Short mmCIF file of C-alpha atoms in Angstrom, two decimals:
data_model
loop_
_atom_site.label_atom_id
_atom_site.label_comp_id
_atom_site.label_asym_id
_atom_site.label_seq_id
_atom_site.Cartn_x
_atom_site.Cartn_y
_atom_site.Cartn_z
CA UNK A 1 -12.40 1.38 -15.94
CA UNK A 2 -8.68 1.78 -16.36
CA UNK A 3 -6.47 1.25 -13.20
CA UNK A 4 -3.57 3.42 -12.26
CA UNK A 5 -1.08 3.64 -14.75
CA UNK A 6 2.78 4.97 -13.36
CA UNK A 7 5.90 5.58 -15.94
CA UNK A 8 8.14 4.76 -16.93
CA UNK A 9 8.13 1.45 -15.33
CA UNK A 10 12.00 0.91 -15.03
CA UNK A 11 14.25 3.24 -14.49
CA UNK A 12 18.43 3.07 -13.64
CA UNK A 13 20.34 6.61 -13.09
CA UNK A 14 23.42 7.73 -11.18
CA UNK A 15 24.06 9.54 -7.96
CA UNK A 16 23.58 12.79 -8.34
CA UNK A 17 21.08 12.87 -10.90
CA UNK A 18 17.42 13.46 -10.24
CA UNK A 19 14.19 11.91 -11.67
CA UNK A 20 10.66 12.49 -12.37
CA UNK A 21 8.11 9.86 -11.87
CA UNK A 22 4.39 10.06 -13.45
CA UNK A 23 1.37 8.59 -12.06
CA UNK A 24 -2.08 8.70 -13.80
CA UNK A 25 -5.29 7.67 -11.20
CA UNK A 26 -8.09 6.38 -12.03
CA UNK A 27 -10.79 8.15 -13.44
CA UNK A 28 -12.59 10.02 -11.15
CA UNK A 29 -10.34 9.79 -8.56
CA UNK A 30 -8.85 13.17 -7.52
CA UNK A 31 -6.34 11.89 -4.36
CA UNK A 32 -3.06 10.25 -5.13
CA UNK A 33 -0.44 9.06 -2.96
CA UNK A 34 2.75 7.84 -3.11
CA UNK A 35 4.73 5.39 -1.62
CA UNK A 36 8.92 3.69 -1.41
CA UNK A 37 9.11 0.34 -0.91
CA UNK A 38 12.63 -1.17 -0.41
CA UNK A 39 13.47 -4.62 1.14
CA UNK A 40 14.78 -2.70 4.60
CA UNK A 41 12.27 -0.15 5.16
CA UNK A 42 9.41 -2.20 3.92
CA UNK A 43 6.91 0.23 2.72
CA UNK A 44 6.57 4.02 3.77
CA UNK A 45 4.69 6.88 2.68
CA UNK A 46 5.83 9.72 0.93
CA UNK A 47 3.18 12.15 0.40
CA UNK A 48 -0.28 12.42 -0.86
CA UNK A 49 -2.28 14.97 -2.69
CA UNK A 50 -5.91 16.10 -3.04
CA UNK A 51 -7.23 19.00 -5.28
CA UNK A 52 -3.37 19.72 -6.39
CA UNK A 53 -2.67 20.28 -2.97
CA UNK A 54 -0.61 18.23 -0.89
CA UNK A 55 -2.39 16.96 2.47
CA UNK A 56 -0.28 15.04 3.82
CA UNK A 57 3.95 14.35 4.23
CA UNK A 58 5.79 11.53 5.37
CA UNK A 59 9.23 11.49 6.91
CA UNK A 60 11.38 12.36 3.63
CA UNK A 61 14.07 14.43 2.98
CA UNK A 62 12.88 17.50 0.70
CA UNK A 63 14.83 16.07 -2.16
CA UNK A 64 11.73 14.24 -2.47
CA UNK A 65 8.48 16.50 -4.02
CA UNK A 66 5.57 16.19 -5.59
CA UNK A 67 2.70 17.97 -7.18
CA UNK A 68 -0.64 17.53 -8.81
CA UNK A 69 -2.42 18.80 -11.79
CA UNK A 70 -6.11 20.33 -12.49
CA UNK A 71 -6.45 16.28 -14.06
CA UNK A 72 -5.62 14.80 -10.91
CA UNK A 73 -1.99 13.29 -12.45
CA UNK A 74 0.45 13.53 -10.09
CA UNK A 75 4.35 13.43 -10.17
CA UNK A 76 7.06 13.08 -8.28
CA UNK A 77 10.53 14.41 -8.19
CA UNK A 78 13.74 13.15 -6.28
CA UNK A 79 16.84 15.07 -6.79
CA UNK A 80 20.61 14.59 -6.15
CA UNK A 81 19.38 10.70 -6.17
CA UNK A 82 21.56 8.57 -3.78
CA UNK A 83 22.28 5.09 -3.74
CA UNK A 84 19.48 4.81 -0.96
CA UNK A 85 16.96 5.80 -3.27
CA UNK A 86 17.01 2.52 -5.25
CA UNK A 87 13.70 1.32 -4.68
CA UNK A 88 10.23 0.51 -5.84
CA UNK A 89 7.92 3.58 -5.79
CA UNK A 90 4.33 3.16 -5.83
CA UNK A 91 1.29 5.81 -6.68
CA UNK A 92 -2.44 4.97 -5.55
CA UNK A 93 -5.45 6.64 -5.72
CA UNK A 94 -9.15 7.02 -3.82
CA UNK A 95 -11.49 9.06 -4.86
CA UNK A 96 -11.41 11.52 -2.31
CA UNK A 97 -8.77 12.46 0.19
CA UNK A 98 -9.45 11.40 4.06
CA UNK A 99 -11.96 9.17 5.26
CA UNK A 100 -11.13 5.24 4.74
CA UNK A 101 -12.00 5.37 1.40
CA UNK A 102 -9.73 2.62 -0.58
CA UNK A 103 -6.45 3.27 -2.33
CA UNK A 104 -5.72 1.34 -5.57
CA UNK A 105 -1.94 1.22 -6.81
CA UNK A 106 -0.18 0.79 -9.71
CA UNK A 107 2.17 -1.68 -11.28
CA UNK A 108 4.98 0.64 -9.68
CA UNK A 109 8.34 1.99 -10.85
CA UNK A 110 11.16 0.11 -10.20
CA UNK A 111 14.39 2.77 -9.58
CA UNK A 112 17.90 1.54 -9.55
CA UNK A 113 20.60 4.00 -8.98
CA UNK A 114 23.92 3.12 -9.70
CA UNK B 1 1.13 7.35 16.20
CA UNK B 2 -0.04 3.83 14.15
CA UNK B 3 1.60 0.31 14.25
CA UNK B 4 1.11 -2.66 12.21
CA UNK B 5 2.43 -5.87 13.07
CA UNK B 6 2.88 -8.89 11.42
CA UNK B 7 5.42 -11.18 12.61
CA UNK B 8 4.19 -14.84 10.54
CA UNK B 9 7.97 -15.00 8.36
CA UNK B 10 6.10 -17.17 6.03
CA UNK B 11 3.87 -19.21 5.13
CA UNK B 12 3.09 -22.82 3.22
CA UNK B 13 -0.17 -24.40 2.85
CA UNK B 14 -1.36 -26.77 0.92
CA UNK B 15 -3.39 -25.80 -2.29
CA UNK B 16 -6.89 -26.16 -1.52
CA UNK B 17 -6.56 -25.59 2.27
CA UNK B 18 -7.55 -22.87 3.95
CA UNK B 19 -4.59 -20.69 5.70
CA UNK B 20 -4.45 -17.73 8.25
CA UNK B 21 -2.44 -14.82 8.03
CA UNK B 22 -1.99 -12.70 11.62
CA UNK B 23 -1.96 -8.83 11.99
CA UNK B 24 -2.53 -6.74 14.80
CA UNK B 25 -2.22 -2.45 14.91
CA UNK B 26 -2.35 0.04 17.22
CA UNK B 27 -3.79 3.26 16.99
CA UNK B 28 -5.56 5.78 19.65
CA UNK B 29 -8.06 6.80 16.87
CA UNK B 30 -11.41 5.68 17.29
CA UNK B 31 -12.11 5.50 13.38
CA UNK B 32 -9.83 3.84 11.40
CA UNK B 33 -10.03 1.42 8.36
CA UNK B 34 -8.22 -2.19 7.77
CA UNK B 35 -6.79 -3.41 4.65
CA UNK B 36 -5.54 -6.18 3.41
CA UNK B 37 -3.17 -5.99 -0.11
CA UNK B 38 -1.54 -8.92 -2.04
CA UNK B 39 1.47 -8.16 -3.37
CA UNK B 40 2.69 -10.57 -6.05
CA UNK B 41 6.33 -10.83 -7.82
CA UNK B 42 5.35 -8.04 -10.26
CA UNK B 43 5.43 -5.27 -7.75
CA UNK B 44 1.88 -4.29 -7.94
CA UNK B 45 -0.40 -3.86 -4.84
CA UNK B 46 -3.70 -5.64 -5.00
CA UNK B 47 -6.64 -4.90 -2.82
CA UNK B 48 -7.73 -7.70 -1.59
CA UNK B 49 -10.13 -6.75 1.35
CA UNK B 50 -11.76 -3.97 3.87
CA UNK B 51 -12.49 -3.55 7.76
CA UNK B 52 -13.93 -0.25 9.21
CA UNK B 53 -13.60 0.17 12.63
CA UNK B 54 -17.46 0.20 13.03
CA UNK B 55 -18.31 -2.05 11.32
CA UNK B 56 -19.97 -4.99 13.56
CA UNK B 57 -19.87 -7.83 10.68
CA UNK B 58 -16.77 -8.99 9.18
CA UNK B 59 -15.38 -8.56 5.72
CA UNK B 60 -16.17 -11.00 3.48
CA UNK B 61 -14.73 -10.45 -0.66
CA UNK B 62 -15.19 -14.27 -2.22
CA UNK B 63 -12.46 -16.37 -0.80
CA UNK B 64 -11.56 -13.30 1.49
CA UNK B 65 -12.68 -13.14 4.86
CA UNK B 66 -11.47 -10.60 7.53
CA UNK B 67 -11.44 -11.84 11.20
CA UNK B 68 -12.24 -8.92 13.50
CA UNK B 69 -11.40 -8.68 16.73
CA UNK B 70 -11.37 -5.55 17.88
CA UNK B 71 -10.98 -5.55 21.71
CA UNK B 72 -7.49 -7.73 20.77
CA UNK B 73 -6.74 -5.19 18.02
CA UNK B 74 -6.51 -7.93 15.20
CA UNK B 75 -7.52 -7.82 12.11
CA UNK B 76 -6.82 -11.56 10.31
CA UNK B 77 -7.41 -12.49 7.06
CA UNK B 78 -8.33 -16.04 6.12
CA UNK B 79 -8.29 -17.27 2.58
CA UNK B 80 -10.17 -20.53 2.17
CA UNK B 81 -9.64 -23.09 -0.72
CA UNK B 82 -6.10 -21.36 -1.45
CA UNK B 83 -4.65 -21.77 -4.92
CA UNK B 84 -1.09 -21.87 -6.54
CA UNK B 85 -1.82 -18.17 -7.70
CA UNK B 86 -2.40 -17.29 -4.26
CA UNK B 87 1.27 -17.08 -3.65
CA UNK B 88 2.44 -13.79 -3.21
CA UNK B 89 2.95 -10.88 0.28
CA UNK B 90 0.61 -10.10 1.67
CA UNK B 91 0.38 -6.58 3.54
CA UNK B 92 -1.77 -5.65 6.43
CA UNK B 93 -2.22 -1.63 6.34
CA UNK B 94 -4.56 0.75 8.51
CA UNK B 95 -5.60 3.84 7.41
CA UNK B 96 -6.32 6.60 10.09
CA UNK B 97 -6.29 10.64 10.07
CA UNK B 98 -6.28 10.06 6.02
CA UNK B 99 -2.74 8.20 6.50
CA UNK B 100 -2.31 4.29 5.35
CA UNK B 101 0.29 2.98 7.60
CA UNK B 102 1.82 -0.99 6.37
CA UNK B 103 2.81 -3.88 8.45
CA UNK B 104 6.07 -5.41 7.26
CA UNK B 105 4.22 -8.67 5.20
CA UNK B 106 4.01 -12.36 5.03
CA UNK B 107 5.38 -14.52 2.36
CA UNK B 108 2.57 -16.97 1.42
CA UNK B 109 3.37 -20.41 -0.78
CA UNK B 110 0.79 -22.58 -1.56
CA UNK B 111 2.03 -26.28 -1.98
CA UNK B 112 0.65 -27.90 -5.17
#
């Protein structure tokens, strides 16, 4: 079975600019979350979705958004992209949302903004 | 709200030894679940090994073992007959009301 797949897998833009990041669970899994992981903050959640709806929100500003599809892909969106934003972003996926069920991630995407 | 803590800055240990890596949480939930993810230079998180909060047995995955203790809140994870690839974070999480909260990590580097 495939893992979790995220792309693009590098990525450098400029303040101001915004990005889209695409995540692809495994199949059969329908919840997806995503994560930021930078050297300061260590790593905190963003948001996580279930049945293209979003269950659950970290402590972002709204620059940062998501969504899900019918095929349980997710994406997310950061806009006017500060310096701050330079980080790795992770997606994982369970198969369901709630419980403890295990989340897998992916090989990440690694966001530098200049 | 949850809390993981891991306070270990790093960690060396011989290749072939055994080696212990701390974490302790805090939650007020009654059910909750403990992970453990390896986190080599490449970026990508790697499950390594699961705790529920009921469960009366620790985790064992292979070389993985999960020591338990739940009045003290800690949830350690000992990897026995460590190898050079073994060198990587590793990140204690807990997952309760469907949110996975992370500790901050622990360099491990296993000595050849």
């Amino acid at each position: 079975k495939a893992g979790v797949t995220q792309t693009p897998r590098y990525l450098i833009k400029t303040r101001g600019q915004q990005v889209t990041l695409s995540c692809s669970p495994i199949s059969g899994h329908r919840s997806v979350s995503w994560y930021q992981q930078t050297p300061g903050q260590g790593l905190q959640f963003l948001f996580e979705y279930f049945s293209e709806t979003q269950r659950n929100k970290g402590n972002f500003p709204g620059r940062f958004s998501g969504r899900q599809f019918s095929n349980s892909r997710s994406e997310m969106n950061v806009s006017t992209l500060e310096l701050g934003d330079s980080a790795l972003y992770l997606c994982a996926s369970s198969p369901i949302f709630g419980t403890q069920e295990t989340q897998y991630f992916g090989p990440g995407t690694r966001l530098l903004v200049l | 709200a949850q809390k993981i803590t891991q306070t270990q800055p790093g960690m060396f240990v011989q290749e072939k030894e055994a080696v212990t890596l701390d974490c302790t949480y805090d939650t007020s939930d009654q059910s909750y679940g403990l992970f453990w993810y390896k986190q080599p230079s490449s970026g990508e998180m790697i499950f390594l090994i699961y705790q529920g909060s009921y469960d009366e047995q620790n985790a064992t995955e292979g070389r993985y073992s999960l020591n338990f203790q739940k009045a003290r809140k800690s949830a350690n994870l000992v990897i026995s007959a460590s190898q050079l690839g073994d060198s990587a974070m590793y990140f204690c999480a807990m997952k309760a009301n469907s949110k996975l909260t992370f500790g901050k990590g622990i360099t491990l580097s296993v000595r050849p």
